[in-house]
Coordinates of C-alpha atoms in Angstrom, one line a residue:
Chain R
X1 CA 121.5 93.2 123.8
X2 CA 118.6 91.6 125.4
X3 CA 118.6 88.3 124.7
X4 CA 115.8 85.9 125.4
X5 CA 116.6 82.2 125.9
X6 CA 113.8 80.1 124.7
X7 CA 113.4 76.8 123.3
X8 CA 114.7 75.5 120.1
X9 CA 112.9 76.7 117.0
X10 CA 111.5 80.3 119.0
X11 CA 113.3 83.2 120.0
X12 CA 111.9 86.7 121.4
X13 CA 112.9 90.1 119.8
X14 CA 112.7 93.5 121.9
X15 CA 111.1 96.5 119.5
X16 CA 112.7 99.1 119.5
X17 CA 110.2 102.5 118.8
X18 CA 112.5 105.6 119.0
X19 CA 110.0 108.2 118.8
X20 CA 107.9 109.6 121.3
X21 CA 104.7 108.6 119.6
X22 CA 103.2 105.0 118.4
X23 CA 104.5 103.7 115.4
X24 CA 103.8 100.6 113.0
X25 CA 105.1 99.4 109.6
X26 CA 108.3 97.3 108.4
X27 CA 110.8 96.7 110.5
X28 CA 114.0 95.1 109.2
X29 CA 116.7 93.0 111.7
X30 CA 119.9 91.4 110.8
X31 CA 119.2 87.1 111.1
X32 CA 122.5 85.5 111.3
X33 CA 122.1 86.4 114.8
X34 CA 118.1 85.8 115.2
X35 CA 118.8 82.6 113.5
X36 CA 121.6 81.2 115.7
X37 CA 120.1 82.8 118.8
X38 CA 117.1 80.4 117.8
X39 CA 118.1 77.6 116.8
X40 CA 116.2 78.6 113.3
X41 CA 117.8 76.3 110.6
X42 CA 115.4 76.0 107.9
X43 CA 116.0 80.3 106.8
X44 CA 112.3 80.3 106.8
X45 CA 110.4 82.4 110.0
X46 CA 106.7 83.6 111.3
X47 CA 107.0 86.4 113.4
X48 CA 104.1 86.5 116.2
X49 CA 103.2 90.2 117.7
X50 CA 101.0 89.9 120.7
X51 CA 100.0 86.2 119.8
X52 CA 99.2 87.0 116.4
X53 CA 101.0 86.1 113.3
X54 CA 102.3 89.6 111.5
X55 CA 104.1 89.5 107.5
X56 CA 107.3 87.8 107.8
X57 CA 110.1 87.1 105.2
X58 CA 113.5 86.6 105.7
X59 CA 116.0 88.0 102.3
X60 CA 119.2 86.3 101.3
X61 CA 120.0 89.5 99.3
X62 CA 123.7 87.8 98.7
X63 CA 123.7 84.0 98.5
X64 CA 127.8 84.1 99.0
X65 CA 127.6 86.3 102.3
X66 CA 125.1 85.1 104.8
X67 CA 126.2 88.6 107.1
X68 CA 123.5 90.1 104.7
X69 CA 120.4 88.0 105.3
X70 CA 117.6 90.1 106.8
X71 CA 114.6 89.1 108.8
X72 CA 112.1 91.7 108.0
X73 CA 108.3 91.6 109.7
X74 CA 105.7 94.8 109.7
X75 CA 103.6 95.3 112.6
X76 CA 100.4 97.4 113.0
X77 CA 100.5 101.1 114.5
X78 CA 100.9 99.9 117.8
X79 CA 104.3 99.9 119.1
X80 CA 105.0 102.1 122.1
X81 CA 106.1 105.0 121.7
X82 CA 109.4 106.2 123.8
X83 CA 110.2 108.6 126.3
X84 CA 113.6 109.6 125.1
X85 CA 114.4 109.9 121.3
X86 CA 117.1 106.9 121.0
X87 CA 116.6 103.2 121.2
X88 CA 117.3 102.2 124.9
X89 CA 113.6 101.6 126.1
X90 CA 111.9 98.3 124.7
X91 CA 108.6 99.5 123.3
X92 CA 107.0 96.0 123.2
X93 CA 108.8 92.1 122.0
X94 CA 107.9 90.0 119.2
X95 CA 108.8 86.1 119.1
X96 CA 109.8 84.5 115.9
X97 CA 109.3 81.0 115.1
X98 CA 110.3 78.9 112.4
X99 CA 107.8 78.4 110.2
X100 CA 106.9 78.5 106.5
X101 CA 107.7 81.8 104.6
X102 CA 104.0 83.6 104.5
X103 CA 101.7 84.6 101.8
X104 CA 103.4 87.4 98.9
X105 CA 102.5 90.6 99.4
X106 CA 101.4 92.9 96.9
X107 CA 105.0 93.8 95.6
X108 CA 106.5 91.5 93.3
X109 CA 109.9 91.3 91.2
X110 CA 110.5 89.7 88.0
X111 CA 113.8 88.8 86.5
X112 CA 114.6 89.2 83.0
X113 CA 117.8 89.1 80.9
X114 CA 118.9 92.6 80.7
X115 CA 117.2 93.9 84.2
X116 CA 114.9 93.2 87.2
X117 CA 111.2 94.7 86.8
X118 CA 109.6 95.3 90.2
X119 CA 105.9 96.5 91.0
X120 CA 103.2 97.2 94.1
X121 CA 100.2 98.5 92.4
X122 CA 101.0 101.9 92.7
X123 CA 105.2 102.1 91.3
X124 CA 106.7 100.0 88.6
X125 CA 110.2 100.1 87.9
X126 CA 112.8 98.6 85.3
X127 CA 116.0 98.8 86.9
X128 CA 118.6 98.2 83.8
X129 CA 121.4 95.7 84.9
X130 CA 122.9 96.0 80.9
X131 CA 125.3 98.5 80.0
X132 CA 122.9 98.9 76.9
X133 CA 120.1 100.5 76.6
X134 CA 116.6 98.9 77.4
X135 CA 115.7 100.5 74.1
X136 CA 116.1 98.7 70.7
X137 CA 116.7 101.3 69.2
X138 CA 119.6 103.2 71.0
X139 CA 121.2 99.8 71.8
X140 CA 124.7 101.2 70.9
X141 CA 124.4 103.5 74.2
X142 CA 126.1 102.1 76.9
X143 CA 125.9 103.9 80.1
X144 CA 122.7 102.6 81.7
X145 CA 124.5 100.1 84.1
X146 CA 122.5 99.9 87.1
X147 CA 119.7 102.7 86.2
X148 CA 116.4 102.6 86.8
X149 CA 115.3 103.6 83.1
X150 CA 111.6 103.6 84.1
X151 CA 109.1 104.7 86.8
X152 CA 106.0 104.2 86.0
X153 CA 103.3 105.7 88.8
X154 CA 99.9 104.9 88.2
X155 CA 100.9 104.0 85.0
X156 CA 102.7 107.5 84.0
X157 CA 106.2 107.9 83.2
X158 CA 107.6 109.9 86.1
X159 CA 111.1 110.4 84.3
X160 CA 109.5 112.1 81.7
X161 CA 106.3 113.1 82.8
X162 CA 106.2 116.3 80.2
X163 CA 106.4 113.2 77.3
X164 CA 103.6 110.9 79.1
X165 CA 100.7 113.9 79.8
X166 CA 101.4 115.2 76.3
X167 CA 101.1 111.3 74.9
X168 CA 105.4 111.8 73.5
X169 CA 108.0 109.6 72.6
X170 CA 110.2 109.6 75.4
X171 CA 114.4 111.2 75.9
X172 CA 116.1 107.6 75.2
X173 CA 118.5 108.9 77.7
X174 CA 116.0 108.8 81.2
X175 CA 116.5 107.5 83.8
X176 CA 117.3 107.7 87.8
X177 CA 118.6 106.1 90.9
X178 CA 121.9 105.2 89.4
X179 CA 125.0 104.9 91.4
X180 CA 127.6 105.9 88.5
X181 CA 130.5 105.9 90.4
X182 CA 131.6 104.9 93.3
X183 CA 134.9 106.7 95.1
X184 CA 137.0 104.7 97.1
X185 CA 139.7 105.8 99.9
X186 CA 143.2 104.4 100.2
X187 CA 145.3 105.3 103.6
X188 CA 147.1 108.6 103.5
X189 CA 150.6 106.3 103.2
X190 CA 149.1 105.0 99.8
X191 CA 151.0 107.4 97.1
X192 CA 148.4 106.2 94.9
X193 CA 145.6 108.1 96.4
X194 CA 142.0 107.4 96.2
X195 CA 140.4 105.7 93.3
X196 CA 137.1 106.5 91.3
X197 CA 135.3 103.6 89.8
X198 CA 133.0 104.5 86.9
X199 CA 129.7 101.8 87.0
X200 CA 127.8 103.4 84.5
X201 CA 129.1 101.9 81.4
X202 CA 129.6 98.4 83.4
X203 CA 127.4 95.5 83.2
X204 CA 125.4 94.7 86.3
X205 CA 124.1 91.2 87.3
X206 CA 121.1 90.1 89.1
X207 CA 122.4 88.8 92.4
X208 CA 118.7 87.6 94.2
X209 CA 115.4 88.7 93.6
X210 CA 112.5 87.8 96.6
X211 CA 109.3 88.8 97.1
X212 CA 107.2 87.9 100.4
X213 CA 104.4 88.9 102.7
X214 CA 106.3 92.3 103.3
X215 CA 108.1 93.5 101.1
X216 CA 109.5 92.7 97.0
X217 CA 113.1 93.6 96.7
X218 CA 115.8 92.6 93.9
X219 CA 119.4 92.6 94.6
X220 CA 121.8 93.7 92.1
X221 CA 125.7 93.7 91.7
X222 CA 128.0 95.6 89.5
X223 CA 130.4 93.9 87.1
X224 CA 133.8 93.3 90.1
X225 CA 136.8 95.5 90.0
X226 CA 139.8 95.0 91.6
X227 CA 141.3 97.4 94.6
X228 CA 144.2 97.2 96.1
X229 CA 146.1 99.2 98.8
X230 CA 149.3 99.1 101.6
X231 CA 148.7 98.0 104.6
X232 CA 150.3 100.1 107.2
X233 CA 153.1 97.1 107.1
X234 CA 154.0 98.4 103.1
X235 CA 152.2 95.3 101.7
X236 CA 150.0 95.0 99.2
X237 CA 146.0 93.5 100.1
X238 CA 144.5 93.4 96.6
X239 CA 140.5 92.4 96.8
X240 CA 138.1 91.6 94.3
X241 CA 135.0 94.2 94.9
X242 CA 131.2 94.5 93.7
X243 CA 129.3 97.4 94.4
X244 CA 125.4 95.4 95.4
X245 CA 122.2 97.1 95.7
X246 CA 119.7 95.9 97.0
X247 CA 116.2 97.9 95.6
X248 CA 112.9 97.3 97.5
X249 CA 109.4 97.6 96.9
X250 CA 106.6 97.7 99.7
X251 CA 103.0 97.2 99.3
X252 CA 101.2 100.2 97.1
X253 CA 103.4 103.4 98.1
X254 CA 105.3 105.8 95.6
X255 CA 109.0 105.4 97.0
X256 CA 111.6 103.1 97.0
X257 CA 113.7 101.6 99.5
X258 CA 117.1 101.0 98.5
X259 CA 120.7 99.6 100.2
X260 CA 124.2 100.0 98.9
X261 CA 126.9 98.4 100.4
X262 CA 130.4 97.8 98.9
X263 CA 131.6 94.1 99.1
X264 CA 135.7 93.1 98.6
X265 CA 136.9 89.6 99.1
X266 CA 140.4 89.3 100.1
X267 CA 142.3 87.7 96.7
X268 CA 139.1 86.9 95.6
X269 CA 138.1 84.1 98.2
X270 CA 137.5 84.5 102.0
X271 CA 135.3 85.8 103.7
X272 CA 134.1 89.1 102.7
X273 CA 134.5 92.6 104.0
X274 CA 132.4 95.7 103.7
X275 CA 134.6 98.9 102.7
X276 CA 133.8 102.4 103.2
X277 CA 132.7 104.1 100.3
X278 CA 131.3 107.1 98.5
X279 CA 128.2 106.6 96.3
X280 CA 127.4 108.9 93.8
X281 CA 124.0 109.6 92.0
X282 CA 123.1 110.4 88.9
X283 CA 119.5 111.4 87.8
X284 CA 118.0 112.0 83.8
X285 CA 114.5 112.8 83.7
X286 CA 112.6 115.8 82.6
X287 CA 111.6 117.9 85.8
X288 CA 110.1 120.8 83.4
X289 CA 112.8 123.5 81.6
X290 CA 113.1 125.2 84.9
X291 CA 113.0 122.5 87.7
X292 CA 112.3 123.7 91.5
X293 CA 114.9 122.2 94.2
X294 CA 114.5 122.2 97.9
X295 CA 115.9 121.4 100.6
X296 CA 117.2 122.9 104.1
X297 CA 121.0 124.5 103.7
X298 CA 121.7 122.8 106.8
X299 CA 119.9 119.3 107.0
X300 CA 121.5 116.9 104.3
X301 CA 119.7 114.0 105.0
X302 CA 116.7 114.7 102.1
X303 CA 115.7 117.0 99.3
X304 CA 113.3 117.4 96.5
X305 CA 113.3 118.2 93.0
X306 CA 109.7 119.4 91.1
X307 CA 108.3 120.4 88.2
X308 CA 106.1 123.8 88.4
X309 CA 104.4 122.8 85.5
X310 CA 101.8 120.2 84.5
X311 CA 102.3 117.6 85.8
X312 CA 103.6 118.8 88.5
X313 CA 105.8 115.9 89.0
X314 CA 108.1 115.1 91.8
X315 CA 111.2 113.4 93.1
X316 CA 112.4 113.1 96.2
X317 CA 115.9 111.8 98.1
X318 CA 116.6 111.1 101.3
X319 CA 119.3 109.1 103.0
X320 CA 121.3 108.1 106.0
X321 CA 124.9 109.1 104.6
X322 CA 124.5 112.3 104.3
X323 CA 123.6 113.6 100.7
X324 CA 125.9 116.3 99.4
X325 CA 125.3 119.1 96.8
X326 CA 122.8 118.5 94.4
X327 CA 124.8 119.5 90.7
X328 CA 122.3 120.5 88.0
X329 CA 123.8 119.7 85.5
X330 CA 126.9 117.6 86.8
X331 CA 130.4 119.0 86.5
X332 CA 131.3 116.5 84.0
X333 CA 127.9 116.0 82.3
X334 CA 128.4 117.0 78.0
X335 CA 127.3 120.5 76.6
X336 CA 123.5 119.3 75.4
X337 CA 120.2 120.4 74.8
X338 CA 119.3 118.6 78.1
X339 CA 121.7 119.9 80.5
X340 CA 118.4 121.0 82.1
X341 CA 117.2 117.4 82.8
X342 CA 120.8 115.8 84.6
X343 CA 121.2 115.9 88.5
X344 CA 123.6 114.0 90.5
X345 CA 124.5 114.1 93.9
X346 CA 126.9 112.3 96.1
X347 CA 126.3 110.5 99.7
X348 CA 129.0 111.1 102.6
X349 CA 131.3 108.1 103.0
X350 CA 129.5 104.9 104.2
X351 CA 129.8 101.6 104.3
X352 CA 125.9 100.6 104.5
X353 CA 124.0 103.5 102.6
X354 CA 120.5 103.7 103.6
X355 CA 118.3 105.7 101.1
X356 CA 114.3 106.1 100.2
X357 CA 113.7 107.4 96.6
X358 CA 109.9 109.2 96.2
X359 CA 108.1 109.9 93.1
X360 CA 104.8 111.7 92.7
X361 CA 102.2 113.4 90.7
X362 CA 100.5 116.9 90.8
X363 CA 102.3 117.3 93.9
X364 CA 104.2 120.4 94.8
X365 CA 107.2 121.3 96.9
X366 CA 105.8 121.9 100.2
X367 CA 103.7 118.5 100.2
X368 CA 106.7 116.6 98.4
X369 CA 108.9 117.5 100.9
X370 CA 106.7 116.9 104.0
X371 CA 106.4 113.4 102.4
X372 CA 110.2 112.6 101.9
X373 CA 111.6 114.2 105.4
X374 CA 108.7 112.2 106.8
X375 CA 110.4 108.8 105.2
X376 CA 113.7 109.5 106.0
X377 CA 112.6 110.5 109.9
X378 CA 111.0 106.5 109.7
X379 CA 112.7 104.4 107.2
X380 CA 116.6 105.7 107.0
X381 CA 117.1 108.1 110.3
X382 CA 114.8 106.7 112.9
X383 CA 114.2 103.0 112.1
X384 CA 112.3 100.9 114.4
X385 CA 114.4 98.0 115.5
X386 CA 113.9 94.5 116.9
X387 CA 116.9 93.3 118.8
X388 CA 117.8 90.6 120.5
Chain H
X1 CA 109.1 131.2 56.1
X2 CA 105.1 131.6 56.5
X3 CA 103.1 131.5 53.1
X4 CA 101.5 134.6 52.8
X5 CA 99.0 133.0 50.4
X6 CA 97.4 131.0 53.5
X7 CA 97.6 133.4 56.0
X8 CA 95.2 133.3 58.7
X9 CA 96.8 136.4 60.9
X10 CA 98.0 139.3 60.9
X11 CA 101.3 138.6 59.1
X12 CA 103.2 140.3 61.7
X13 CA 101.6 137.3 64.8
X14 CA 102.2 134.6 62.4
X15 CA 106.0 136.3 61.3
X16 CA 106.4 136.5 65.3
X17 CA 105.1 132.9 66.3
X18 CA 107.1 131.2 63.4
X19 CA 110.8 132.6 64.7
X20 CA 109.9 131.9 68.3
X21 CA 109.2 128.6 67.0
X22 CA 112.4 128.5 65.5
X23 CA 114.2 130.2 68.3
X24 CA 112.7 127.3 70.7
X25 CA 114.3 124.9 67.9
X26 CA 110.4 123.7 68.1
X27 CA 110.8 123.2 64.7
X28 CA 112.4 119.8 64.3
X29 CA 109.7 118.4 67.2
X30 CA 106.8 119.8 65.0
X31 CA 107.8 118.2 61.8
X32 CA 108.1 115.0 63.4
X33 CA 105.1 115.3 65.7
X34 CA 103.2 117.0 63.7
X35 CA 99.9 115.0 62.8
X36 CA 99.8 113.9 66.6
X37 CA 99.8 117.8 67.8
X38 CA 97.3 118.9 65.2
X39 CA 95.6 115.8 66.5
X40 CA 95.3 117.1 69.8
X41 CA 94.2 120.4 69.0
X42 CA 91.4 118.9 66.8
X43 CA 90.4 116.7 69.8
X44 CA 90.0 119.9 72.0
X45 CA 88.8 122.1 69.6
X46 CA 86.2 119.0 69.4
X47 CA 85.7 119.1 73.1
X48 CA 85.3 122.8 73.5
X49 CA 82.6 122.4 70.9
X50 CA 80.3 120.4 73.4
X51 CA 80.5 123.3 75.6
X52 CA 78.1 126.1 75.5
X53 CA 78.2 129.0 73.2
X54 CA 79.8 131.5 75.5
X55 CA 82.2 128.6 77.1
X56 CA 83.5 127.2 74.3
X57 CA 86.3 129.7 73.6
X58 CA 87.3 129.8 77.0
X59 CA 87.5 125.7 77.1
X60 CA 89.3 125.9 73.6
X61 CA 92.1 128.2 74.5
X62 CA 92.0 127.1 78.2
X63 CA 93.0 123.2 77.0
X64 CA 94.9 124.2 73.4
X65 CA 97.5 126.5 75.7
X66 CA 98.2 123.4 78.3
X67 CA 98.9 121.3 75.4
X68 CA 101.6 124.3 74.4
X69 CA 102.7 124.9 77.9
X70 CA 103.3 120.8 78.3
X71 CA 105.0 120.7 74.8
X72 CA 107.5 123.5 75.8
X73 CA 108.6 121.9 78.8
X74 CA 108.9 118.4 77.3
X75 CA 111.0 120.2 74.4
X76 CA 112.4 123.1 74.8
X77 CA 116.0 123.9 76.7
X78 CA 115.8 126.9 79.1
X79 CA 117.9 128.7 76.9
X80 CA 115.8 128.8 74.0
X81 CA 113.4 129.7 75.8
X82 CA 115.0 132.5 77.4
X83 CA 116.6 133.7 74.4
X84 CA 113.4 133.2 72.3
X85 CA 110.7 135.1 74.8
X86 CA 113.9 138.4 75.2
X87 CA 113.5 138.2 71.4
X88 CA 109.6 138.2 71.9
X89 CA 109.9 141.1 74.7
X90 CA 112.4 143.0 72.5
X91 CA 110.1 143.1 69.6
X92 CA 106.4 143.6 71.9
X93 CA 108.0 145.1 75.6
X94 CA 104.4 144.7 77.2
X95 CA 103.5 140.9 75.8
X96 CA 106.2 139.1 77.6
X97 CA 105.5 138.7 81.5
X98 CA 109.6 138.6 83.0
X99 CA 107.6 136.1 85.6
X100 CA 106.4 133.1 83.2
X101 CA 107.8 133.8 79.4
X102 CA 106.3 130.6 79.0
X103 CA 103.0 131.6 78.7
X104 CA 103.8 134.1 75.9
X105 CA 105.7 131.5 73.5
X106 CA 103.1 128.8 74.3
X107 CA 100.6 131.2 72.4
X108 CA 102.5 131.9 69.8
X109 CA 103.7 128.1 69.6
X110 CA 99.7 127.5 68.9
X111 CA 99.2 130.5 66.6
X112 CA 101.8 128.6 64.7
X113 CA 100.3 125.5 64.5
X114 CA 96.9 126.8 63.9
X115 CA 98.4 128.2 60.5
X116 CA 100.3 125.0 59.9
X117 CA 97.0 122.9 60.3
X118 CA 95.0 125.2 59.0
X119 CA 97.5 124.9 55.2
X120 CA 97.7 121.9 55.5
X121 CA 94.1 120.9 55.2
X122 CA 92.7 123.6 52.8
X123 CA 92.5 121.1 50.4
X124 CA 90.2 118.4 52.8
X125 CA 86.6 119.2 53.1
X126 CA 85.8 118.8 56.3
X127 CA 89.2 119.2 58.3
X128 CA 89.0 122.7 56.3
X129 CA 85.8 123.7 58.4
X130 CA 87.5 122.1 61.3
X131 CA 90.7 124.3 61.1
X132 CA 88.7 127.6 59.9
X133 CA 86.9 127.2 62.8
X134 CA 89.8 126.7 65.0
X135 CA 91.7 129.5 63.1
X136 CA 88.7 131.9 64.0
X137 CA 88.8 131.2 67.2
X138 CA 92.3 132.4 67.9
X139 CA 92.2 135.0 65.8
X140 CA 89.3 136.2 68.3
X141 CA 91.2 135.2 71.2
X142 CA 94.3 137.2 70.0
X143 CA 92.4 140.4 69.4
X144 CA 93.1 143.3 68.7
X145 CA 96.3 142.5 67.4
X146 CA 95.5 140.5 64.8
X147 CA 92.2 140.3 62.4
X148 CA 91.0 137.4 60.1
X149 CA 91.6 137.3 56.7

């Protein structure tokens, strides 16, 4: 770390550009540490690149567990490139001061009852923190815990883009970007094993919602469950857990940033810790009856799935844990006229799960693809960084 | 089954379109959707009639198909469509590409709903023109294989 003393109220952060070619656009920084390095007290900052005053918020995405507070600024396309492909050279410094939180953005984030509705001009989602459905009339379903039950891009229902262009009801059962279970790991002297914890029919709560000069993003937590396992001295450490994700908008683009993070307290109280976990994904929308899928055999870190027909919708994945098989249908999903329409897919174990989701119209594979391993390359694999 | 008394086809077409309909299990979609797909192919065949004489057709069929195409693949279960366009290859070997069987039960999904609009307005003055006009126009369009009535 490169730390730069300055007075009270200011402190300098080193970008970080780890690719041989000048970038720009958000860049995202822990602030515990920025804060206390600082001297910043008020959790409010401007960030100043080259003298000038760039988009600046800083998140609370959990109230109860300050580690999680992010500083998050965007610069222009300016930031040196570097000779080697990691993040040793500095590529240029920003100072942040405190200051009052700037003007919102165009992404914002409403909070409603049953969910968190978030927009940029472009995207619209409903992320469903109810068990129930969003829809009155199906409101005896109960497995839409934490989905996103609508994407609406440019206006168009991306989840069942078939229904929108031919003016249809839609499948009451859409929807995407749900984590429906989560698969935790006990140590091999555990005879209980590992554990599976089904979210899907569980009731999710909003945890923080923000939206600032950079970015809108909402923060959601499942309904807590209790783990417990042996310690390698034979007794029992029992913690009260919450899967959180936190689900973030930028200014008028078609993807989606999202974090998932696992969060046990010790007995309920104390300070928290983040476990290692498994995510796994589960995906309803209408792709077409015959859905194309792509990605590289070897490269796990994206893929895409398209519709060859009018509309030619698309949805793309990509991620820093390592996305496994994509299952189409799931193992477990029911014998059903839309088999054809369920994807899921699970991440490699993580304990911070990085992930962009894209949607897009008459797009094709090729172009849809280019997109998404572009925005995992910049947003999940090869971050810029500011560091101390 | 089809009622011969308001057939527009050749029986054999309409006999055809109405079990692939089926097969796609279409069926249940149609009788609730019904008015909004006659709908839309009463707004095209409206559109198609701004176009020029020797366009018209072309625009018709060109739009009326992607309404078919869009309504089997908001639907229709890849089964059913596989078993429904072997049934459709089985009965007419050369009709069915093996590349896009779509295509082929799209058709026939419109040929179906030309006959279903086209009884269920006999009895309405003006959406009769409408829907004899539209009838004609496939009938044309699915040459030589079928002949109006």
């Amino acid at each position: 770390m490169t730390a730069s003393a300055t007075p009270s109220g200011r402190v300098e952060l080193t970008l970080r550009n780890p690719s041989p070619y000048t970038r720009g656009g958000p860049i995202v920084a822990p602030w515990q540490p920025v804060a206390a390095a600082g001297s910043l007290r008020s959790g409010t900052a401007r960030v100043f690149y080259d003298g000038m005053g760039v988009p600046t918020q800083v998140d609370r995405l959990d109230p109860d567990d300050s580690s999680r507070d992010q500083l998050v600024f965007s610069v222009d396309e300016r930031v040196e490139k570097s000779e080697e492909d990691d993040y040793r050279a500095p590529c240029g410094t920003v100072a942040v001061h405190e200051g009052p939180q700037a003007a919102q953005g165009s992404a914002w984030v409403e909070v409603h009852p049953t969910g968190v509705k978030l927009g940029n001009g472009t995207l619209q989602l409903w992320v469903n923190t109810s068990a129930a459905s969003p829809r009155e009339d199906h409101r005896d379903d109960h497995w839409f815990g934490g989905a996103v039950t609508s994407v609406q891009l440019h206006g168009m229902e991306m989840l069942d883009a078939h229904g929108a262009a031919g003016g249809y009801h839609h499948h009451p059962d859409i929807r995407c970007m749900q984590v429906d279970r989560v698969h935790l790991v006990r140590p091999p002297w555990n005879v209980e094993g590992s554990e599976d914890v089904y979210l899907h029919n569980r009731n999710w709560r909003t945890v923080s919602a923000h939206a600032g000069a950079v970015r809108a993003t909402a923060v959601i937590a499942s309904d807590p469950f209790r783990y417990s396992w042996k310690d390698t001295d034979g007794k029992p450490r029992i913690f009260d857990c919450a899967v959180y994700r936190a689900i973030s908008l930028y200014p008028d683009v078609d993807w989606v940033g999202e974090e998932i993070w696992v969060k046990a307290t010790p007995g309920g109280e104390g300070r928290p810790a983040h476990f290692w976990f498994v995510p796994r994904y589960f995906m309803m929308s209408n792709m077409s009856a015959y859905p194309d899928k792509f990605r590289y055999p070897d490269h796990p870190g994206w893929f895409v799935i398209t519709s060859p027909a009018e509309p030619r919708q698309g949805y793309g994945f990509a991620t820093d844990s390592m996305a496994g098989p994509l299952w189409h249908p799931p193992l477990d999903y029911p014998q059903g006229r839309t088999r054809h329409r369920s994807f899921s897919w699970e991440l490699g174990a993580t304990r911070f799960a990085h992930s962009v989701h894209i949607f897009r119209q008459s797009t094709t594979p090729r172009e849809i693809s280019d997109a998404i391993g572009l925005l995992w390359y910049k947003q999940v694999y090869k971050p810029m960084r500011a560091t101390l | 089954m089809v009622s011969r008394q308001h057939a527009s086809f050749d029986p054999d077409v309409e006999a055809t379109a109405e079990r692939a309909v089926r097969m796609l299990h279409l069926d249940e979609d149609i009788a609730q959707m019904g008015d909004l797909l006659l709908q839309q192919i009463e707004d095209c065949e409206t559109f198609a009639g701004k176009a020029t004489e020797a366009e018209s057709e072309p625009v018709f069929v060109t739009l009326t198909l992607a309404l078919m195409n869009n309504l089997i693949h908001y639907a229709c279960a890849p089964d059913d469509i596989d078993a429904a366009a072997q049934w459709v290859r089985n009965r007419w070997p050369e009709a069915v590409p093996t590349q896009d069987p779509v295509a082929t039960l799209a058709a026939l999904t419109l040929i179906h709903l030309v006959d279903e609009g086209a009884r269920r307005f006999q009895d309405d003055g003006e959406k009769k023109k409408t829907w004899t006009r539209i009838r004609q126009r496939i009938a044309r369009s699915i040459r030589p294989r079928a002949a109006v009535t």
